[in-house]
Amino acid sequence: MSPRKSRLAISLGRALSGLAFTAAMPLAMAQTAQVPVSATQLDTITVTAQSREQELQDVPIALQVVTEQLLEDVAAEDLGDIDSFVPGLQINSLQPTQPSFQLRGIATDDFGIGTDPAVGVYVDGVYAGRGGGVLLPFTDLQRIEVLKGPQGTLFGRNTAAGAISIITTRPEDENGARAKLRLGNDNKTYFEGMANVAVSEDSAFRFNGIFNHSDGWIQDSVTGEDLAPENNWATRASFQTRFGDDTRAWISWDHESLDQLGQATTGVVPIPALPALPTVPADPSQFLDPLNIPTATDAQGNAETRTFDGVTLIVDHNFGWGSLTSTSAWHDYDSLNRVEEDGTNLSYLYVDSTNTESNENYYQEFKFNGSTDHIDWVAGVSYFQEKAHQTSEVNALTDSIDTIANNMGLAPGGLFGPVTQIANMFGIPVDLTGLPWNEKFVNTLETKSYAAFGDAIWHVNDKLNLTAGLRYTRDEKDFTWFNDLRSAPALDAQLDLLDSIGFFDAIGLPKEMFIFDVAFIDPPAMMNKGVQTRAKKSWDDFSPRFVVDYHFADDLMGFASLAKGYKAGGFNALQIGSEFENEDVWNFETGIKQSFPEQRLAYNVSGFYYVYDNRQAVTLDMTTSIPRFVINTSDQEAYGVDFDVRWQATDGLGFDFNAEYLDSTYKKYVNPQGVDLAGDATGAPEWSFAAGANYVWHMGDAGDMRASLRHSYVGECRRNAESDSVLGCGTGAGAIDIGEAQNLTDVRLGWTSSSGHWGWALYGNNVFDNQYVNSLGTYGMTVLGTVGARMTQPRQYGLEVSAKF
């Protein structure tokens, strides 16, 4: 064993021992904190993480369950509201059409349709897809299961880091209805309603609706316009029925409409008075604190929109010896995200980015499962088909193009402003300033994915279980790139006019001098301007898993597992001809799960080590005179510990706690600037934890009062040798601390009537009003001297009223 591996093993062993000792402390995990069934036992949590119903404490996987109660405690509306309470999970959700997911330090830094996420999101067993179709509002959820570590065997492609399995509530055989109205600051109005209609003993309908609006928490300092608002609504209709005693069918339809302004950007660079221009490149040591300066924007066409529709049909049939489940699904969405990058209201510094995506996908799975006295088994086949179209744009004005040309020494003083002045001197009525300038990449994708899988648990005896599983997947992708010369119709019309009267000949400048690109200028793009390029390729993968678990006692289980996850191969959207192979993760994990029924306490602890090969990322290279998107590939490794404990101290008082320690480093990585980062940290935080406490006052006929307090902590990201050059984590940039540690505290006090029909609650999210820089828009840093910052939400608070019948 190498010295480094030896140190890893010693550190891992010490961490496991320490966390196991901590289990005796009166704390409990946020994943499963619920009021116990009786005063002598903890509640039982049933999960389907292994494609079969099992008790949580019997599942040999690092698994966190987010219950309905936790969703209520933190007023969660989508996945972005619960990630801080799942240590190791980070979701950037401020732009719902362009979310990003990271689990155990593994993420996908590429928004293009040619690649896939490393964290798979599944809704009722159906792969949710990518980008704009993943972060949807919660509608009538039963629970969320977060499976940490690769899940390639049970879930399939794009689960290199893990899987998030969302389980919704099916129609029930009793009539019922409920409604909730939430009113909060910034004119927050959130309404949720549900009606369950039983039409017979075997058939029922269930209808859900959500309406969500908020004015936004940032105002334009010049116009007074509300920025960063919320405006969406969603609905679901489902029907469940039986055909005889052995067949059940469930069909659901989901629709969502999102129509709001894009995430606001605040400029953090001091802007001098004209004729002076900002320093190029911008000096990070001069960055201002976006919390202490006004926001002013002139974003043109600023918008974030999405229309989503999805249909799922699940049919279950029991043969006696086993059962068959057929799952069929169709998803379709169109999304638009256009946000300003410079964070100013000055036309000579203007730049924005736009991402437009259309996606349609189909999924079909047939899954058999059964059990005998000694074996539980699952086997099946699946098919996934996807068609996607994406446009990635950079928009500017001729004023800001003049600034770029001046700063780069291409045309001191600019082009379009000076030419306008000269033309006007000769009485020619043209104006080449303030005109839109657009550059874009257009990509299309057709994907077909086939899979066959099997997984079996052999109950060797009453204590020992052996599990083996294997999934074979074949992915086929057909991808295109198209990058044309810049588009500026209004400008070209005036250039044509000047050319037709001989103006350019008179001043000795060719018209072609005004037709050039500033955004997509890497060599492959320049050689293929105006030409569509196509590539087809297929990839095959075998993803196994092996698990052994041993029950030392009825309430104590130990396990060890070796599993593979992978992300499908693909193409990099913004670099023509660039392709990559499957990204593979091998993960070894060992741990224990134990409960103390009489003390109403349970804990889980596991240690893991993984190797991640061929990770792809797209970064903005700011070391060149004009920034460009570049592709880089790395191998990573990490080890860590996951720990959780839950304790129901009394009938009314409960505690929960969970934590993750992670040491993630590059195993092999030379960045685009030639810096060798092997052995350096990848940036993922070392520590994250979440803790909660709740108390219920049972007041008899006066009802119940419940108070909850939850706090989460995510440590600062770990810097490396390239952090400063890319303004990465751990970098101090003037008044901005990039990637600083984050704390979030939520509180709630609610009352429910003794009948359960009525209720009210007061809630506060982020009660200490902590805000952090979520991202920096650095495209204009080297060409305009501008940088825009986007911030996390400030404190939110309000009142809820609810009715249930």
mmCIF file of N, CA, C and O in Angstrom, residues 30 54 59 146 164 219 252 261 307 330 373 446 477 500 565 599 608 612 703 709 713 724 734 800 802:
data_model
loop_
_atom_site.group_PDB
_atom_site.id
_atom_site.type_symbol
_atom_site.label_atom_id
_atom_site.label_comp_id
_atom_site.label_asym_id
_atom_site.label_seq_id
_atom_site.Cartn_x
_atom_site.Cartn_y
_atom_site.Cartn_z
ATOM 1 N N ALA A 30 -32.103 14.469 9.603
ATOM 2 C CA ALA A 30 -33.193 15.194 8.958
ATOM 3 C C ALA A 30 -33.929 14.345 7.948
ATOM 4 O O ALA A 30 -35.064 14.619 7.612
ATOM 5 N N GLN A 54 -38.416 -1.958 0.894
ATOM 6 C CA GLN A 54 -37.612 -2.404 2.022
ATOM 7 C C GLN A 54 -37.651 -1.340 3.121
ATOM 8 O O GLN A 54 -37.891 -0.164 2.847
ATOM 9 N N VAL A 59 -31.460 -1.366 4.055
ATOM 10 C CA VAL A 59 -30.935 -1.109 2.707
ATOM 11 C C VAL A 59 -29.440 -0.805 2.802
ATOM 12 O O VAL A 59 -29.049 0.197 3.422
ATOM 13 N N VAL A 146 -32.591 10.187 -1.771
ATOM 14 C CA VAL A 146 -31.309 10.609 -2.342
ATOM 15 C C VAL A 146 -30.312 9.485 -2.124
ATOM 16 O O VAL A 146 -29.918 9.201 -0.992
ATOM 17 N N ILE A 164 -31.408 10.886 -7.550
ATOM 18 C CA ILE A 164 -32.459 11.502 -6.747
ATOM 19 C C ILE A 164 -33.780 10.932 -7.245
ATOM 20 O O ILE A 164 -34.170 11.168 -8.391
ATOM 21 N N GLN A 219 -34.403 45.318 -6.593
ATOM 22 C CA GLN A 219 -35.033 46.362 -7.395
ATOM 23 C C GLN A 219 -33.960 47.116 -8.181
ATOM 24 O O GLN A 219 -32.855 47.343 -7.690
ATOM 25 N N SER A 252 -50.673 9.490 -15.254
ATOM 26 C CA SER A 252 -50.609 10.859 -14.754
ATOM 27 C C SER A 252 -50.158 11.801 -15.859
ATOM 28 O O SER A 252 -49.401 11.420 -16.753
ATOM 29 N N LEU A 261 -38.784 37.070 -15.239
ATOM 30 C CA LEU A 261 -37.501 37.647 -15.613
ATOM 31 C C LEU A 261 -36.376 36.695 -15.236
ATOM 32 O O LEU A 261 -36.496 35.918 -14.287
ATOM 33 N N THR A 307 -42.204 25.825 -20.777
ATOM 34 C CA THR A 307 -43.479 25.124 -20.865
ATOM 35 C C THR A 307 -43.168 23.635 -20.873
ATOM 36 O O THR A 307 -42.413 23.165 -21.731
ATOM 37 N N TRP A 330 -43.635 10.057 -21.580
ATOM 38 C CA TRP A 330 -43.323 11.044 -22.624
ATOM 39 C C TRP A 330 -43.171 12.405 -21.959
ATOM 40 O O TRP A 330 -43.986 12.800 -21.125
ATOM 41 N N ASP A 373 -37.920 -18.103 -0.881
ATOM 42 C CA ASP A 373 -37.438 -18.108 0.499
ATOM 43 C C ASP A 373 -36.004 -17.630 0.606
ATOM 44 O O ASP A 373 -35.588 -17.118 1.654
ATOM 45 N N GLU A 446 -29.960 13.677 -31.282
ATOM 46 C CA GLU A 446 -30.878 12.546 -31.261
ATOM 47 C C GLU A 446 -30.189 11.421 -30.515
ATOM 48 O O GLU A 446 -29.076 11.022 -30.860
ATOM 49 N N LYS A 477 -25.797 8.340 -30.228
ATOM 50 C CA LYS A 477 -26.065 9.770 -30.338
ATOM 51 C C LYS A 477 -25.713 10.275 -31.732
ATOM 52 O O LYS A 477 -24.684 9.913 -32.300
ATOM 53 N N SER A 500 -23.416 51.133 -50.841
ATOM 54 C CA SER A 500 -24.035 51.427 -52.146
ATOM 55 C C SER A 500 -23.730 52.836 -52.638
ATOM 56 O O SER A 500 -23.752 53.105 -53.848
ATOM 57 N N GLY A 565 -20.868 3.381 -11.511
ATOM 58 C CA GLY A 565 -21.823 4.273 -12.144
ATOM 59 C C GLY A 565 -21.162 4.910 -13.338
ATOM 60 O O GLY A 565 -19.936 4.966 -13.431
ATOM 61 N N GLN A 599 -34.630 3.031 23.202
ATOM 62 C CA GLN A 599 -34.194 4.425 23.332
ATOM 63 C C GLN A 599 -34.729 5.307 22.202
ATOM 64 O O GLN A 599 -34.484 6.503 22.170
ATOM 65 N N PHE A 608 -16.522 5.741 2.280
ATOM 66 C CA PHE A 608 -16.471 5.444 0.850
ATOM 67 C C PHE A 608 -15.171 5.942 0.238
ATOM 68 O O PHE A 608 -14.525 6.864 0.743
ATOM 69 N N TYR A 612 -13.005 8.507 -10.221
ATOM 70 C CA TYR A 612 -13.840 9.043 -11.294
ATOM 71 C C TYR A 612 -12.938 9.296 -12.499
ATOM 72 O O TYR A 612 -12.065 10.153 -12.469
ATOM 73 N N GLY A 703 -56.116 21.034 19.729
ATOM 74 C CA GLY A 703 -55.255 20.710 18.610
ATOM 75 C C GLY A 703 -53.803 20.490 19.010
ATOM 76 O O GLY A 703 -53.488 20.291 20.191
ATOM 77 N N LEU A 709 -36.891 23.699 14.121
ATOM 78 C CA LEU A 709 -35.712 24.516 13.881
ATOM 79 C C LEU A 709 -34.724 23.682 13.087
ATOM 80 O O LEU A 709 -34.389 22.563 13.497
ATOM 81 N N TYR A 713 -25.085 23.642 7.183
ATOM 82 C CA TYR A 713 -23.766 24.246 6.998
ATOM 83 C C TYR A 713 -23.074 23.545 5.839
ATOM 84 O O TYR A 713 -23.043 22.313 5.765
ATOM 85 N N ASP A 724 -7.294 31.075 -8.621
ATOM 86 C CA ASP A 724 -7.208 32.510 -8.861
ATOM 87 C C ASP A 724 -7.399 32.863 -10.331
ATOM 88 O O ASP A 724 -8.062 33.856 -10.662
ATOM 89 N N GLY A 734 -11.441 41.171 -3.891
ATOM 90 C CA GLY A 734 -11.903 42.420 -3.321
ATOM 91 C C GLY A 734 -12.799 42.168 -2.124
ATOM 92 O O GLY A 734 -12.418 41.503 -1.166
ATOM 93 N N GLU A 800 -48.821 30.775 6.597
ATOM 94 C CA GLU A 800 -49.543 29.755 5.845
ATOM 95 C C GLU A 800 -50.872 29.469 6.531
ATOM 96 O O GLU A 800 -50.948 29.420 7.768
ATOM 97 N N SER A 802 -54.097 26.503 6.027
ATOM 98 C CA SER A 802 -54.362 25.265 5.304
ATOM 99 C C SER A 802 -55.685 24.657 5.741
ATOM 100 O O SER A 802 -56.170 24.896 6.861
#
